[in-house]
Amino acid sequence: MATEIQGMGHSVKRKEDPRFIQGKGNYVDDVKLPGMLYLDIVRSPYAHAKIKKIDTSKATAIPGVLAVVTGEMLKQYNLHWMPTLMSDTQMVLPVEKVMYQSQEVAGVIATDRYIAADGAAAVEVEYEPLPVVVDPKKALELGAPILRTDKKDKKDNLIFHWEVGNKAATETAFKEADVTVKQDMYLPRIHVCSIETCGCVASFDKISGKLTVWMTTQAPHAIRTVFALVAGHVGLSEQKIQIISPDIGGGFGGKVPVYPGYVIAVAASVLIGKPVKWIEDRMENIQADSFARDYHITAEIAAKKDGTMQALRIKTIADHGYADAAANPSKFPAGLFSIATGSYDFKTAFAEVDGVYTNKPPGGIAYRCSFRVTEAVHTIERMVDVLAHDLKMDPAELRMKNFIPANKFPYKSALGWEYDSGNYEAALQKAKVIIGYDALRKEQAEKRKKGELMGIGISSFTEIVGAGPSHTFDILGIKMFDSCEIRIHPTGKAVARFGTKSQGQGHETTYAQIVAEELGIPVDDIQVEEGDTDTAPYGLGTYASRSTPTAGAAGAMASRKIRDKAKKIAAYLLECSEADLVWERGKFYVQGAPQKAKTIQEIAFAAYTNHPQGMEAGLEAVSYYDPPNLTFPFGSYICVVDIDRGTGEVKVRRFVAVDDCGNIINPMIVEGQIHGGLTMGLAPALYEAINYDEEGNIQGGSFMDYLLPTAVETPKWETDKTCTPSPHHPLGAKGVGESATVGAPPAIVNAVVDALAHLGVRHIDIPMTPWKVWQILKEKGVAAER
Amino acid sequence: MNHRIQMTVNGVKNEADVQPRMLLVHFVREVLNLTGTHIGCDTTNCGACTIVLNGRAVKSCTVLAVQADGGDVLTVEGLAKNGTLHPIQEGFWEKHGLQCGFCTPGMMMSAYTLLKNNSHPSEEEIRWGISGNLCRCTGYVNIVKAIRYAAEKIATEKK
Amino acid sequence: MHATSTKQFQVKQPIEKVWAFLSDLKKVASCLPGAQITEAIDDRTYKGTITVKVGPITSQFNGEVKIERLDNQIHEIELLGKGQDPRGSGGATMKMVGKLRSLTEGRTEVTGTTEITVTGRLAQFGSRMMDDVSNHVFEQFTRSFQAKLAQENGTGSEVAFAPTPQPVNALPLVLSVTGKVIGRFFGRILGKSTSS
């Protein structure tokens, strides 16, 4: 055979790239339909205000403006509110009041995007400002204004109280401990800011009653079901809804929720009977789409004098904005925050989270991480360093002392998870060797004598990804399996369709490699398709590093089903018993007679032309894979920073990342995922934050104020790996897209704190901007005079 | 009042009536249907809309179409010649310099201009050369490698 | 966004004349760039508009201003203003206390303390420039106040002033701060001025 199979472990050049490098990608804003109209959205300047009047007359008088959609209009169809993925409710368009700055107030439909913008500027809205609550701690105080007045009987701003672990045992452990440490930390609001913003083209055909929506979504099937559930009463039923997720310009969690703009575009298309395009601009994207983090954390560790960690206790206030619009599995209001015991062998632990309403945009979604895992990892990796600081121990040594030993896997954590596999010592040891840890400590001591500020930071994280087993994981009741359907054509070529949706992860390549590995069909002969609900099998989508653990596994399982049938056909063709056949990648041969063989291509042809009587023709299979457990990728990162005493600027000199994601499908793609993840870890550690002033005005609402790292700030990442396969995944793989985003921030913070530790600095909240660091330098009397 | 403008785009002469407020990026994407050029922000920070206008890389979201009247424009669609990829395109594919692909066209047009002005850039010069273009997926390491690959390829082709 | 500032200046007029001017809201408003009283609701409450332009963001606030306190004995006036831009760029409230003090040689010292709260687009993008903008506004106000007061009292105009309200234009400030024009608003504003 001329073409190489290129299965697992090959750095296959990406199959999707030729279209992207030639400007032929097909993103939502590239979709152009005849007669298409444009939606632009009027947004609230107030964070909390009654709507007294909306005057649309000047807008509708503009030639080309066809309609202005308001909450009152949607109310007639009971579409002014919609459910969130956390079974809370959020407004599509307001009728009574607005709850955050930049909230959608009305939608203007026009023949051209410029005219739609003119129309939006001409809608006049009269507001009566109401008291604004931006601090979740104040929101919980007695006498705070109740924000969700739409919920009758709601007497406070608490959304949920969630706890996990053994409270009593943890209290006892703290009472009896030699040493306890406690630290408050705040992980600010940040925004994923995929370079493509969100948008859709909604096209309703009045004759057939079919609604087609091209949409920036990471989970097209789930969206279809949500649309059917929300709009079933107005006649949209699921078989007449087609969601197409075309090429997606980055997702990172921000394209999981349903935003009001999508719903307004759909409603407008249904009302007018023409396609309606909505593309948000960057400021709308940052100011109104779901945010990540916003966790106010207090953490404590109880330990023995020698540093042996005994117990962990965490209390968190989670600011969810005006609605709980996170995208967590239903049973996990704080996501997988209970991974907070991390890589360490704690005897007992207890964590509690209070979700709170404030006058901010709704959310609580991921920022390239699996359901609040970054928050958990930041907490534990910071706390280990706080303990090391107080005990005057080396942070690497303290970690080594407390790691879950490699021989204790599968390991049951104090907060209830069963870790599948791990070898934490090996990863940290490797990272130490690569970066030259001991030499760096010597250099640091020398530099300190000269007054120079240099720090070394470690993060030995454990992730929890691949949601998930259906007995525990669902979103709005839909179990979190994922799927693959493979059809082998008569000429031996294949099409494989998946329930997930790539946003840059390279599924067209890696999934093809999985099928190639399992069936021996060359990667080039396998067409991978995703994102069209009319053709792909039902799946929950791509987020939380779940594609390889779930849909990737489904690809392997569907391939194995095909192989089972192929074996029967091969036995028939070779006139032998199935038991006598041996599989070698790409063919079956008769044991002891390797020349008597049938290739998968020959078998495929026979499946349509010469299949055994009594057997159904064709060669295809579907798998809905329900993972038996989650996977637990891990790694150890070491970062070296130098701090400019004149400006407070933190420079990352070196960053070594040793990752372990089990067996690797495409090393080139995995490395690329880690590079990107590390950069999205650097970003919140040093630059990104969205704050609000007391009136609820967003600070950081555009790329002028919300700083994404450029190539200049981003260090030259150094990556390496260890390999501890997952024992339960069919390919031994674990998922990797988010590990680095999760693991990197505490390594950077630990390095900066380490650089200042001798001055008595024990903790710094992110982002560690030059201004913040400079103030510390000034306070400690070490800022350089220029 | 519409204005009649002329523009050579990827070697093809175009003429159109446009509103004076129309941005060049909308002209390229929506009038000429060259959708390879993308829009990623509204403050001239992200660089997804970068094209080459009269030999300079410009962010086409901050240029009016009427300002480019009479100009010569190169977009991502004009990089490959007769079905052969430009060395920059080849480099991005070879070195895994892209993931979601959204920033890629703008990134490549900045790289194109960089290499026109500096055929052997150092790593630091490459990083500064693309500092007006944001990428959220790759962490830039492989983009730098891709541009180096292109520089070497162009140098070899010239020999 | 919340900003408090206290400013002081002197005028070459005796305190009673300055007080007569300062306690007349219509006259004071005429000194404020971009401001216009459109309607008197009662002798202490007026409706009016104020136009502020910060870079690409033009806000016309429609609102109400009320004399909360007027003390002829100690020459103090307290004003409370509230406004809203009907086109959605935001709203603002302002509390201002004006105080006079007699100086030698028939001069008077004017002290103004303002507390401004801004909501909306101006607060998002203008926060870093707000100090510059308010200094700019105050400078124009001071010049206009002195000129009008002088003119009214027949001592001739010291400074020329525009007879019609001009919007506060902080565009040069914005350009020097950001060096950029916001594309979308750029489009909208140009669109408005060219298509209408």
Short mmCIF file of N, CA and C in Angstrom, two decimals, chain A residues 124 304 336 567 667:
data_model
loop_
_atom_site.label_atom_id
_atom_site.label_comp_id
_atom_site.label_asym_id
_atom_site.label_seq_id
_atom_site.Cartn_x
_atom_site.Cartn_y
_atom_site.Cartn_z
N GLU A 124 -34.14 54.66 22.09
CA GLU A 124 -34.01 55.46 23.31
C GLU A 124 -34.64 54.73 24.49
N LYS A 304 1.95 18.06 60.13
CA LYS A 304 2.88 17.73 61.21
C LYS A 304 4.09 18.66 61.11
N LEU A 336 -15.80 20.63 39.52
CA LEU A 336 -14.96 19.59 40.10
C LEU A 336 -13.95 20.21 41.06
N LYS A 567 -14.18 -9.42 10.66
CA LYS A 567 -13.62 -10.75 10.92
C LYS A 567 -14.54 -11.84 10.36
N PRO A 667 1.81 13.54 18.89
CA PRO A 667 2.72 14.32 19.76
C PRO A 667 2.82 15.79 19.37
#
